[in-house]
mmCIF file of C-alpha atoms in Angstrom:
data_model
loop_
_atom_site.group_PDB
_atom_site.id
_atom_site.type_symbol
_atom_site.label_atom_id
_atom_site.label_comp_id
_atom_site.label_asym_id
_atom_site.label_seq_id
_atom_site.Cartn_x
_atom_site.Cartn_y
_atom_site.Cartn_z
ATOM 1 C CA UNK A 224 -18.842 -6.749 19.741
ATOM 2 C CA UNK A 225 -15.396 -5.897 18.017
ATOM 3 C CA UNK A 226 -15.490 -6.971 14.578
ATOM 4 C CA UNK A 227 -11.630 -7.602 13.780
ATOM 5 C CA UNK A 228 -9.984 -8.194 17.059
ATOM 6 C CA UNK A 229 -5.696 -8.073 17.924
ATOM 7 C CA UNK A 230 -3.913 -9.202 21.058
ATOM 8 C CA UNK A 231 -1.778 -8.061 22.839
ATOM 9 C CA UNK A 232 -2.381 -4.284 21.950
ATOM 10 C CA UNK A 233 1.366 -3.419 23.271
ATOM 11 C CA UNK A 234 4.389 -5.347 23.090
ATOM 12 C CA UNK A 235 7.616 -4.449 24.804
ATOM 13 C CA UNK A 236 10.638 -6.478 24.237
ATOM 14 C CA UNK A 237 14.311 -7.275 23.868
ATOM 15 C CA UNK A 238 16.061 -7.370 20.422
ATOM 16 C CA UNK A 239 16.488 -11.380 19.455
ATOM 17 C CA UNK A 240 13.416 -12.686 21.168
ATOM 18 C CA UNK A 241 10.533 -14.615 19.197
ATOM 19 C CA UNK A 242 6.817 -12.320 20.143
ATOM 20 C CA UNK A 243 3.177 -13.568 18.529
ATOM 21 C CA UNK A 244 0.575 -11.257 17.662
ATOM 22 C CA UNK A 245 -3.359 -13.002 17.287
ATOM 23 C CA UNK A 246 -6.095 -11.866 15.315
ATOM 24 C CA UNK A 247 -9.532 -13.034 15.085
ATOM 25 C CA UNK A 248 -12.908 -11.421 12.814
ATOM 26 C CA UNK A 249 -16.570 -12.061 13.762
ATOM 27 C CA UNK A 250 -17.179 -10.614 10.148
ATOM 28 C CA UNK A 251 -17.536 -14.023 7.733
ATOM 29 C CA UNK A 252 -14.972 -12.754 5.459
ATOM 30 C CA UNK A 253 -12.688 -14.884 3.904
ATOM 31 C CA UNK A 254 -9.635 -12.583 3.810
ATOM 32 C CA UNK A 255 -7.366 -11.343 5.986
ATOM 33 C CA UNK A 256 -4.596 -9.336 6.009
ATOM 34 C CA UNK A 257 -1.619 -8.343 7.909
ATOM 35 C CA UNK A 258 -0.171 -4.547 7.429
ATOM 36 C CA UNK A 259 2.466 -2.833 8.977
ATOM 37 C CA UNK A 260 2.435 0.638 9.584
ATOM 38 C CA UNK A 261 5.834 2.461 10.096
ATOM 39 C CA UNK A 262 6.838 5.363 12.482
ATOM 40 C CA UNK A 263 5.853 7.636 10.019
ATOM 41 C CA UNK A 264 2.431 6.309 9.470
ATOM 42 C CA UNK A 265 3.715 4.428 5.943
ATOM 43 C CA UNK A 266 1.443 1.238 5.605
ATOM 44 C CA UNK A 267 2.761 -1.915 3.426
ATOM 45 C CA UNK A 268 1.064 -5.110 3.145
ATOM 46 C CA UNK A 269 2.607 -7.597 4.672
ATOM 47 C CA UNK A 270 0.316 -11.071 3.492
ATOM 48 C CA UNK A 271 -2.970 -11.983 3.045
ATOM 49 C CA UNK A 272 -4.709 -15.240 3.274
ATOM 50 C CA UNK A 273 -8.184 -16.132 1.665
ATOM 51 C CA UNK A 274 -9.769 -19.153 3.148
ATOM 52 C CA UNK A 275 -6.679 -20.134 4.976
ATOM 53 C CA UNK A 276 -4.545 -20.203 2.367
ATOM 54 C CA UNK A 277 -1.619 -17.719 1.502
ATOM 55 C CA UNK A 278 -2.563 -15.179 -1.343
ATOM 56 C CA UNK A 279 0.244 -12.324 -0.976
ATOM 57 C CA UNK A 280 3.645 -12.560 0.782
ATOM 58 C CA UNK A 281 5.642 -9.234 0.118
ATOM 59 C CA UNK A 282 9.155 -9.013 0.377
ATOM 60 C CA UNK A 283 8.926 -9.548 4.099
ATOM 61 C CA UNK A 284 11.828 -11.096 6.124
ATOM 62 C CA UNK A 285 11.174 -14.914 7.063
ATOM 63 C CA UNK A 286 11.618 -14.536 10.367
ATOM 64 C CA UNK A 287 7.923 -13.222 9.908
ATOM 65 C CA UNK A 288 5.577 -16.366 9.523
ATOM 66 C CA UNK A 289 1.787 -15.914 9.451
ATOM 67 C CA UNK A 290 -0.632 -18.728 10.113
ATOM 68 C CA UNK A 291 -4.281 -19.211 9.764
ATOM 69 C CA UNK A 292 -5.647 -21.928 11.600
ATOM 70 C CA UNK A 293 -9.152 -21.069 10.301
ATOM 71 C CA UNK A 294 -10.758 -18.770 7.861
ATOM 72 C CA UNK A 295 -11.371 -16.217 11.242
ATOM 73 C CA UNK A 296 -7.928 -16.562 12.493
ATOM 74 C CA UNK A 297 -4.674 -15.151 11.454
ATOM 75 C CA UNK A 298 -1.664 -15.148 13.587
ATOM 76 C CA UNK A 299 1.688 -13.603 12.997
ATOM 77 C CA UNK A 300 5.125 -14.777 14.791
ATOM 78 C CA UNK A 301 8.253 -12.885 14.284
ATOM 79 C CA UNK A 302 11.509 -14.609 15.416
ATOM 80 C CA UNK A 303 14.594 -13.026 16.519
ATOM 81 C CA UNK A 304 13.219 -9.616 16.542
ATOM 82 C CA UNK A 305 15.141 -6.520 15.834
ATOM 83 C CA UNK A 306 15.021 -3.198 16.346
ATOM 84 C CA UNK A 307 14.044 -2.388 12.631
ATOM 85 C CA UNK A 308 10.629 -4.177 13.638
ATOM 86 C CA UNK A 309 9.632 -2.092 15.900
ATOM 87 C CA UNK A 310 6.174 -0.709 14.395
ATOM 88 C CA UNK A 311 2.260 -1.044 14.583
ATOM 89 C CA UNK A 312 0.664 -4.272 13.200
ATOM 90 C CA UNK A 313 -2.659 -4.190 11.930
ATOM 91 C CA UNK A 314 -4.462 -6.970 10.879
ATOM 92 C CA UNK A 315 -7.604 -7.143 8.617
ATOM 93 C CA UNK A 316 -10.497 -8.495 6.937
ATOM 94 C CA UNK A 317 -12.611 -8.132 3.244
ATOM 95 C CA UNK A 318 -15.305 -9.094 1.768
ATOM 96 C CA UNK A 319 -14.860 -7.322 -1.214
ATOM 97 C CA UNK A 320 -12.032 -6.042 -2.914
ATOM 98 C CA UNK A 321 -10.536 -3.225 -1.062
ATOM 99 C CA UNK A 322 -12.924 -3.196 1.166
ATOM 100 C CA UNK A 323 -10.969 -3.421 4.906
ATOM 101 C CA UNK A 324 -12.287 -3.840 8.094
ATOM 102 C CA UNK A 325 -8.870 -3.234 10.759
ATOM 103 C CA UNK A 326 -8.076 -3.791 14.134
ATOM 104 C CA UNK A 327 -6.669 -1.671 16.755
ATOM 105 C CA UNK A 328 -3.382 -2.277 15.697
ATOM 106 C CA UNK A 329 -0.774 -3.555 18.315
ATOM 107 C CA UNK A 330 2.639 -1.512 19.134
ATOM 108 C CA UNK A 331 5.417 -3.581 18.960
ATOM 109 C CA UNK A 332 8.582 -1.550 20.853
ATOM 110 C CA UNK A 333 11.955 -3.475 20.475
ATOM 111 C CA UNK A 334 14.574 -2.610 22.543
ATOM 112 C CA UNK B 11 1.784 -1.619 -10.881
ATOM 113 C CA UNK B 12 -0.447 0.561 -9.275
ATOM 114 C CA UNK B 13 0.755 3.325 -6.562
ATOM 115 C CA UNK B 14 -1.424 6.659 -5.114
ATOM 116 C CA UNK B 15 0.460 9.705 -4.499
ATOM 117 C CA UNK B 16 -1.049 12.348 -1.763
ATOM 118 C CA UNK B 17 0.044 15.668 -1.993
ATOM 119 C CA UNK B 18 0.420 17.377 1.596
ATOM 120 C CA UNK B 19 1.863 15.166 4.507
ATOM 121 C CA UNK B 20 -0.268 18.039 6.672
ATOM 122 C CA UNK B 21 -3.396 20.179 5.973
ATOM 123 C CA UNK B 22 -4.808 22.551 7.961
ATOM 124 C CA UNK B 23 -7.938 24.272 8.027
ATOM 125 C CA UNK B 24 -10.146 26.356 10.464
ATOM 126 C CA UNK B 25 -13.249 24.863 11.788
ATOM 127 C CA UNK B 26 -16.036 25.730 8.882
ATOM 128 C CA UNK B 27 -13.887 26.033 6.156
ATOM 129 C CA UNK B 28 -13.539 23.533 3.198
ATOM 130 C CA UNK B 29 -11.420 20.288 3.430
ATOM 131 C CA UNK B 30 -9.733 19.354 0.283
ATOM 132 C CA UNK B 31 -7.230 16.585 0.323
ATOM 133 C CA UNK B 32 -5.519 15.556 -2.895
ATOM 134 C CA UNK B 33 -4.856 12.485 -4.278
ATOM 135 C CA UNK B 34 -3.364 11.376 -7.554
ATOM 136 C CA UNK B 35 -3.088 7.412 -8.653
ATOM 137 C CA UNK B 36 -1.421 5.595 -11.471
ATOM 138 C CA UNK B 37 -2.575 2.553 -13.140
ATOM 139 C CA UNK B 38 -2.303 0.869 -16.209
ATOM 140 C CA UNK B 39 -5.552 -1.012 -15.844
ATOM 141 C CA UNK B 40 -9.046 0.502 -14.520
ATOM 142 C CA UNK B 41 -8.355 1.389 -11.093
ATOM 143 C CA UNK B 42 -10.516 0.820 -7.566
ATOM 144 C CA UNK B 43 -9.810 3.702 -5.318
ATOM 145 C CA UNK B 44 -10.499 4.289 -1.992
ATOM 146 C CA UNK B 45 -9.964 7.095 1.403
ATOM 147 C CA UNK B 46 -9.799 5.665 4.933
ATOM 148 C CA UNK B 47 -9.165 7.718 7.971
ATOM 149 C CA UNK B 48 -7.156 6.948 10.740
ATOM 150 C CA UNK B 49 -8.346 8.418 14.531
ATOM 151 C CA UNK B 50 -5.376 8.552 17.185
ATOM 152 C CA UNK B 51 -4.503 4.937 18.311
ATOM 153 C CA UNK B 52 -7.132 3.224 16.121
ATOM 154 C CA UNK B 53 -6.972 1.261 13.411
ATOM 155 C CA UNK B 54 -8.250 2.499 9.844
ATOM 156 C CA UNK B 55 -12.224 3.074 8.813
ATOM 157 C CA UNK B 56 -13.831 3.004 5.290
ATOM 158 C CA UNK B 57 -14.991 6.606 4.627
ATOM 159 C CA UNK B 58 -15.631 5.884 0.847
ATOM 160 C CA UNK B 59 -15.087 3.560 -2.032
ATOM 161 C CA UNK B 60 -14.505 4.245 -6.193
ATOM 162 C CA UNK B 61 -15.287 1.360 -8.061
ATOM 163 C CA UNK B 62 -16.394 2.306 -11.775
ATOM 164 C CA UNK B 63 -19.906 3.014 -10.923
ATOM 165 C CA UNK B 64 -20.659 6.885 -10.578
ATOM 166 C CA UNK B 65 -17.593 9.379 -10.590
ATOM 167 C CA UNK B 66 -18.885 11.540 -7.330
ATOM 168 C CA UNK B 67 -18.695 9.313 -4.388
ATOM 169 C CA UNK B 68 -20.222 10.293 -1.257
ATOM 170 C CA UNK B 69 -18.890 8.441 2.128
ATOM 171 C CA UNK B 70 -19.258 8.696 5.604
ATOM 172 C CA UNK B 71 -19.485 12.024 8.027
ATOM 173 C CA UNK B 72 -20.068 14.479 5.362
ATOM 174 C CA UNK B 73 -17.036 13.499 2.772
ATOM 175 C CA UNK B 74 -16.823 12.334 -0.851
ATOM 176 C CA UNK B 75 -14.525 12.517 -3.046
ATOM 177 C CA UNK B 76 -14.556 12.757 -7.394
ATOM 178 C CA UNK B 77 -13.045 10.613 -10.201
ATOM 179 C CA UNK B 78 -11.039 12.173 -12.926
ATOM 180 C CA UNK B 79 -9.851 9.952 -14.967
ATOM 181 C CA UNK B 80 -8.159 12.791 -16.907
ATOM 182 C CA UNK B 81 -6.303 13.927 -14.147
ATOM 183 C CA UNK B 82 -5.508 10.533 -12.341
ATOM 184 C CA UNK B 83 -6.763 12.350 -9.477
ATOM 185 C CA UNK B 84 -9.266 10.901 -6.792
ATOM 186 C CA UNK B 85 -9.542 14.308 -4.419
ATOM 187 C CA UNK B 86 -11.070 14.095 -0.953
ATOM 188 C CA UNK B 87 -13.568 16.820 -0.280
ATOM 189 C CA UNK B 88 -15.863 18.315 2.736
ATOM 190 C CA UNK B 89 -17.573 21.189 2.203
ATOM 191 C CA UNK B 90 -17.406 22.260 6.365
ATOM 192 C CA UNK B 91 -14.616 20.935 8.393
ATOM 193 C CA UNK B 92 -15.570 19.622 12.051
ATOM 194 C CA UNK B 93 -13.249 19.113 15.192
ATOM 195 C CA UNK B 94 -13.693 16.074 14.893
ATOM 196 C CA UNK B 95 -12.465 15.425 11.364
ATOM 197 C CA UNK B 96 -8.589 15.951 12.521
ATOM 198 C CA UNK B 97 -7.294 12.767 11.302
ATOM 199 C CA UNK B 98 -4.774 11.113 9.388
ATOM 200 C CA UNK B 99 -6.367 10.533 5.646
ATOM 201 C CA UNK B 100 -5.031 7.913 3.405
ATOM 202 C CA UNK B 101 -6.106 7.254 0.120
ATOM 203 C CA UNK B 102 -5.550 4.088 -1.519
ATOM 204 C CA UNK B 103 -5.916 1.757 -5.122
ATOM 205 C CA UNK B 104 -6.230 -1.697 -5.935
ATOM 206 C CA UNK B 105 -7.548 -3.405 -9.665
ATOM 207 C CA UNK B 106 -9.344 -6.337 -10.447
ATOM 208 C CA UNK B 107 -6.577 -8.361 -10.871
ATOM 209 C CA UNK B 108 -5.252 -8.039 -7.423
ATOM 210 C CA UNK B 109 -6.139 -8.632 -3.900
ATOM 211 C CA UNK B 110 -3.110 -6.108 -3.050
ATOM 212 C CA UNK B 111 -4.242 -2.670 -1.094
ATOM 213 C CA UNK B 112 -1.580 0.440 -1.893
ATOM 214 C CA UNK B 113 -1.956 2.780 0.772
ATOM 215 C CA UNK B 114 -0.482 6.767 -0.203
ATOM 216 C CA UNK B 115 1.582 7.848 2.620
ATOM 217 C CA UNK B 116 -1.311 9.782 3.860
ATOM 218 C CA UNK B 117 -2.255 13.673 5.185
ATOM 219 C CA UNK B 118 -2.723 14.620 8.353
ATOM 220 C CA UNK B 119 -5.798 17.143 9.110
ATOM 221 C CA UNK B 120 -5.692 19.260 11.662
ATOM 222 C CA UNK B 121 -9.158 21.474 12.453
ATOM 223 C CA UNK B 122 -8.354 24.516 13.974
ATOM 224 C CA UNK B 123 -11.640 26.318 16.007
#
């Protein structure tokens, strides 16, 4: 039973269009996280949420917008993609501090 | 603000030998360190956790890694690398006073038989 979960593993698509990437945990933790990990394996946080409510929002573009319908949940919509966004997504769970449980990640490819 | 710095983008050993990968973290407050390792097309894993409790942490599959608060270091050792440690390693630091995870830009292993 896969403890953090992401859909769709792979994403193909054309610069400008809007894509959604879903994550669900089976763990009970209250926080989640969503990282993004670079061509060259760099990982930066992205935002976390504890309980359903926004903890950390980095210096991320707002055509990023997370939401957490419920403390297990934590989606992530990008408008308008562009080719700069092209990258793995991982999302993430704790239950202590550091303490991360990750997905699979999911390969978005913009073209 | 925190940060880790890893010393070696690659590291290579021969199947046997000893696995050291360095890290070195700055922090003005007490630090919580951490290494994960990242398998081809897989998301990161735990392998062992710092958190002011004893200075020699032991992890997962044979690795642990020592606290030197003298040397802002937080090295990743095995004393006998496996095939099956070839990996990406990447060490990372948070504080009390954060929920924030700063990954280093990691160090790839490669195991060679």
């Amino acid at each position: 039973d896969t403890a953090v979960s992401q859909t769709p593993k792979y994403l193909v698509t054309q610069m400008g269009n809007d894509k959604s990437i879903k994550c669900e945990q089976n763990l009970g933790h209250d926080t989640m996280y969503w990282y993004k990990q670079d061509s060259k394996k760099f990982l930066k946080i992205m935002f976390s949420y504890n309980n359903k409510e926004l903890i950390i929002n980095e210096t991320v573009p707002n055509r990023f917008s997370p939401k957490s319908p419920d403390k297990a949940h934590l989606n992530l919509h990008i408008n308008s993609l562009e080719l700069g966004d092209s990258a793995v997504y991982f999302c993430a769970s704790s239950l202590d501090r550091g303490e991360l449980f990750f997905g699979e990640g999911s390969r978005l490819t913009v073209l | 603000a925190q940060s880790v710095t890893q010393l070696g983008s690659h590291v290579s050993v021969s199947e046997g030998a000893l696995v050291l990968l360095r890290c070195n973290y700055s922090s003005s407050v007490p630090p919580y360190l951490f290494w994960y390792v990242q398998y081809p097309n897989q998301g990161l894993q735990l392998l062992l956790k710092y958190t002011s409790a004893a200075t020699l942490v032991k992890g997962i599959n044979g690795f642990e890694a020592e606290f030197k608060k003298s040397e802002t270091s937080f090295h990743l050792t095995k004393p006998s690398a496996h095939m099956s440690d070839a990996a990406e390693y990447f060490c990372a630091v948070t504080t009390d006073n954060t929920d924030k995870l700063i990954f280093g830009t990691g160090t790839r292993l490669q195991v060679f038989p």
